[in-house]
PDB file of C-alpha atoms in Angstrom:
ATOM      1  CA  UNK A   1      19.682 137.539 226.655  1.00  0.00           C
ATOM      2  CA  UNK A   2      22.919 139.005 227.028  1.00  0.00           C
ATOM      3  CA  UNK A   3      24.736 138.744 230.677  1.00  0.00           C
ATOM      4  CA  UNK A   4      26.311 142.055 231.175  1.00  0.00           C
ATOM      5  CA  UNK A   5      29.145 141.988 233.513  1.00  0.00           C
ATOM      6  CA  UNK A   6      29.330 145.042 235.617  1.00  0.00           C
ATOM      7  CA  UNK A   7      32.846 146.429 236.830  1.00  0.00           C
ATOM      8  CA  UNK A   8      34.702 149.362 238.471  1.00  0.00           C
ATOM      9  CA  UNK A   9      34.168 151.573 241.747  1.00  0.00           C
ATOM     10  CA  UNK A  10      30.354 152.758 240.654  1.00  0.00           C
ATOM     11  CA  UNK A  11      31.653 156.028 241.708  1.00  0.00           C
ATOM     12  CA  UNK A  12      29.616 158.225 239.206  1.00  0.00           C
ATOM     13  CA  UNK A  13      26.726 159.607 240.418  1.00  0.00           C
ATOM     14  CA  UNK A  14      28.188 159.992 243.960  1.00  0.00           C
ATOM     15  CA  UNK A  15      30.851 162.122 242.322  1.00  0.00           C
ATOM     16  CA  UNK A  16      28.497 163.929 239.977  1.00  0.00           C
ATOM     17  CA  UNK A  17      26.245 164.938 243.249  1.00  0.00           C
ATOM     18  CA  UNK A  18      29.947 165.957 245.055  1.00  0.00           C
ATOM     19  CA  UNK A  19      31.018 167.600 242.471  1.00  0.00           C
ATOM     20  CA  UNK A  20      27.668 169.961 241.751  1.00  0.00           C
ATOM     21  CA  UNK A  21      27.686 170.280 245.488  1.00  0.00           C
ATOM     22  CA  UNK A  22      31.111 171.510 245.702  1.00  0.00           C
ATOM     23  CA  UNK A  23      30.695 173.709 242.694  1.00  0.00           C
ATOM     24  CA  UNK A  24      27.264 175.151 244.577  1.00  0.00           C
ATOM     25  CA  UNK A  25      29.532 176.271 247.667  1.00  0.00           C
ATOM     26  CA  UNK A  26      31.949 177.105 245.517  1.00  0.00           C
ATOM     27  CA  UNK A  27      29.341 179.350 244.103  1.00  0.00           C
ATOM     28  CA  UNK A  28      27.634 180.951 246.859  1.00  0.00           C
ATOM     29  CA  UNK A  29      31.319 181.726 248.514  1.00  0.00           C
ATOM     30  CA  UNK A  30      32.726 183.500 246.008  1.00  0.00           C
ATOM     31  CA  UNK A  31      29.010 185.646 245.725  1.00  0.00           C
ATOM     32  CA  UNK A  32      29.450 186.505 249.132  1.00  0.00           C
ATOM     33  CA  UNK A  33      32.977 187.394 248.880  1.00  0.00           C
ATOM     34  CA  UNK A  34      32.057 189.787 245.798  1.00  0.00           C
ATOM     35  CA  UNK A  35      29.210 191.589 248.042  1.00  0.00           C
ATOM     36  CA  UNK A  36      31.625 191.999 250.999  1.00  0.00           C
ATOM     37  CA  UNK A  37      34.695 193.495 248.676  1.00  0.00           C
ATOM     38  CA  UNK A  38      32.110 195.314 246.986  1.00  0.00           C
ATOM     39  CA  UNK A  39      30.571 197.352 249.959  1.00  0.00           C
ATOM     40  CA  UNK A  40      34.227 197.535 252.174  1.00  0.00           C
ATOM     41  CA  UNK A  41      36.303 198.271 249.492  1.00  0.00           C
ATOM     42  CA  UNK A  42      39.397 196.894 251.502  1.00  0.00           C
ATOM     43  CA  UNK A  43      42.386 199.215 250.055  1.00  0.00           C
ATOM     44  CA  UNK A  44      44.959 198.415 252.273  1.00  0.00           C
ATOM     45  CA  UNK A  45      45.928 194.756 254.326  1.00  0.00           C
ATOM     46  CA  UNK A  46      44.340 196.035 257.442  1.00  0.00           C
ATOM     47  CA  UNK A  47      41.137 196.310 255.869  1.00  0.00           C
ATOM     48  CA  UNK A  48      41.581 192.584 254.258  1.00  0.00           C
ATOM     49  CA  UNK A  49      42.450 191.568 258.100  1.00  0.00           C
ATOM     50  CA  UNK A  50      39.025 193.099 258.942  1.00  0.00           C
ATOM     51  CA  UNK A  51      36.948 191.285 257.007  1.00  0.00           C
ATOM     52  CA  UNK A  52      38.543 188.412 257.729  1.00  0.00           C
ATOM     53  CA  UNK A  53      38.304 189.285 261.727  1.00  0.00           C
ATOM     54  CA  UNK A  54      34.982 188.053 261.583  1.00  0.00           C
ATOM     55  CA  UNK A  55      34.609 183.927 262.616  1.00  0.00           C
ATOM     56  CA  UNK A  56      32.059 183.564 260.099  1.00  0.00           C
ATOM     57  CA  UNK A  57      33.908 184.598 257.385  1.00  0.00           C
ATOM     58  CA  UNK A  58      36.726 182.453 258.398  1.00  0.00           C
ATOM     59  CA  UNK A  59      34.414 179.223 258.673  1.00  0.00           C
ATOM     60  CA  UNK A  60      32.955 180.153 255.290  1.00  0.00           C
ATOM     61  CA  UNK A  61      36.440 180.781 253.661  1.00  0.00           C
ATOM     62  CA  UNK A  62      37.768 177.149 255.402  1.00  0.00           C
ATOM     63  CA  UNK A  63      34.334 175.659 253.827  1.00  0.00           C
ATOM     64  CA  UNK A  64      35.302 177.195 250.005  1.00  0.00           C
ATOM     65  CA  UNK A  65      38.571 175.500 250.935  1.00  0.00           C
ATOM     66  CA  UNK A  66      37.144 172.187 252.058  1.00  0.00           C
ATOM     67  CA  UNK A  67      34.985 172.230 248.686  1.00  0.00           C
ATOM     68  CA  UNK A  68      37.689 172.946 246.772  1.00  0.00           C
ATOM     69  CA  UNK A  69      39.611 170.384 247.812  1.00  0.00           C
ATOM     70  CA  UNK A  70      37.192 167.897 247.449  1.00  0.00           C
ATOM     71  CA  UNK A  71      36.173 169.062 244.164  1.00  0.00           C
ATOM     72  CA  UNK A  72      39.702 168.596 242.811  1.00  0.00           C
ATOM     73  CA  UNK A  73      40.010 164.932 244.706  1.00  0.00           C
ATOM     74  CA  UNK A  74      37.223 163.907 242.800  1.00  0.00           C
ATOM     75  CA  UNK A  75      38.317 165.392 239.679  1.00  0.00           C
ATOM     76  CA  UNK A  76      41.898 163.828 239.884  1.00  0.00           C
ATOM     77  CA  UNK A  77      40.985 160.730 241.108  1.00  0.00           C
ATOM     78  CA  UNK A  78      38.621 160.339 237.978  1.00  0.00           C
ATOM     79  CA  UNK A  79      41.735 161.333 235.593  1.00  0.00           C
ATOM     80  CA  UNK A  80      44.038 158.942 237.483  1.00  0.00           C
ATOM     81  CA  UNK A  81      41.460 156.105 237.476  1.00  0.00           C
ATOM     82  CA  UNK A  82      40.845 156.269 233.820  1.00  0.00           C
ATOM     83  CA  UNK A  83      44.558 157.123 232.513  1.00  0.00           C
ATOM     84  CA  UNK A  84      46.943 155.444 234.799  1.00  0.00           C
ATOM     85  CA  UNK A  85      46.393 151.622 234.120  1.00  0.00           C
ATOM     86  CA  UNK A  86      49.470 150.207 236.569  1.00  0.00           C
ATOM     87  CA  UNK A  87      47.855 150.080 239.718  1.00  0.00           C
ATOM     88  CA  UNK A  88      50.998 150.792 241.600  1.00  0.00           C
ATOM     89  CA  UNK A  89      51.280 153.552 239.696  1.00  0.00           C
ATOM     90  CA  UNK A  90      48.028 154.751 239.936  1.00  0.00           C
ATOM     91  CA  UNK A  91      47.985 153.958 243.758  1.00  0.00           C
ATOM     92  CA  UNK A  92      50.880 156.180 244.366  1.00  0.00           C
ATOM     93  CA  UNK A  93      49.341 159.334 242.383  1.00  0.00           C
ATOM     94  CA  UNK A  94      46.199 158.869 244.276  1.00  0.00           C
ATOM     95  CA  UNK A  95      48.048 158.722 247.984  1.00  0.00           C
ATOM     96  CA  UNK A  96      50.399 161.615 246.795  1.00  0.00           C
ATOM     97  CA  UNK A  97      47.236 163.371 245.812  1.00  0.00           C
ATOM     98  CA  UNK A  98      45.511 163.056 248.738  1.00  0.00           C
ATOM     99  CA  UNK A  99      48.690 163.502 250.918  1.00  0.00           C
ATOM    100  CA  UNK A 100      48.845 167.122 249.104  1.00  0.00           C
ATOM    101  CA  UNK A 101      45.385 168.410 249.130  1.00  0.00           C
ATOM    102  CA  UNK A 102      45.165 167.612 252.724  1.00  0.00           C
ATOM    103  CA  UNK A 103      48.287 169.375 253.402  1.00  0.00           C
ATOM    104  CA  UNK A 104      46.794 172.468 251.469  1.00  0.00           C
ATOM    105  CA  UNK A 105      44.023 172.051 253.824  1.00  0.00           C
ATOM    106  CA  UNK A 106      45.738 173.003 256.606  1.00  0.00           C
ATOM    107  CA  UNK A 107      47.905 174.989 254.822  1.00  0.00           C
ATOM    108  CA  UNK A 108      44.528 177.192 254.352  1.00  0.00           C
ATOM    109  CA  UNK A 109      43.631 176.091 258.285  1.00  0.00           C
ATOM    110  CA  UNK A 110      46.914 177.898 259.152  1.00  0.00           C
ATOM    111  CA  UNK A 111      46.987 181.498 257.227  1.00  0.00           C
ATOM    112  CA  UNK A 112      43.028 181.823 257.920  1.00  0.00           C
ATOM    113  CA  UNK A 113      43.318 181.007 261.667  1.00  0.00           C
ATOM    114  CA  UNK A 114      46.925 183.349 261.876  1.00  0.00           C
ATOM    115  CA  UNK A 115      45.035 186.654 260.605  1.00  0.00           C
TER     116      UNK A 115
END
């Protein structure tokens, strides 16, 4: 019998269900984006401010945002985690990582919630 020690996070299938989640919003976003261009036919900014006018398409926009996001955190964190052995080192990509995606989350907060 052979005692099998067991180590790391046990991120994966957390992060595989996140990431096919994120991907599956991702998905269904950018479907419904296609439809909406494709039957406005926006040709001019006011037209783009039009669809965007409309709260649901903001909250949907903000949630392909949010996905996004998240589906890059995970992503990231993975390359950091298995790449970056000094832990200082690694610490510091992962808080400078998070410190920027969240900032590009309001970033997106900001420019959806200013049309």
């Amino acid at each position: 019998m052979v005692n099998r020690i067991v180590v790391g996070a046990h991120y994966g299938l957390r992060d595989w269900i996140a990431q096919r989640a994120t991907a599956v919003v991702m998905a269904v976003y950018s479907v419904i984006l296609l439809v909406t261009v494709g039957a406005i036919g926006p040709d001019s900014f006011e037209a783009w401010r039009g669809i965007f006018a409309n709260g649901f398409m903001k909250f949907i926009t903000f949630l392909f945002f949010l996905s996004l996001f998240f589906h890059a955190w995970v992503g990231i964190r993975d390359i950091w985690m298995d790449y970056v052995k000094p832990t200082s080192v690694r610490l510091t990509l992962h808080v400078l990582t998070l410190l920027a995606l969240i900032g590009y989350a309001g970033w997106a907060a900001q420019i959806l919630w200013r049309l």
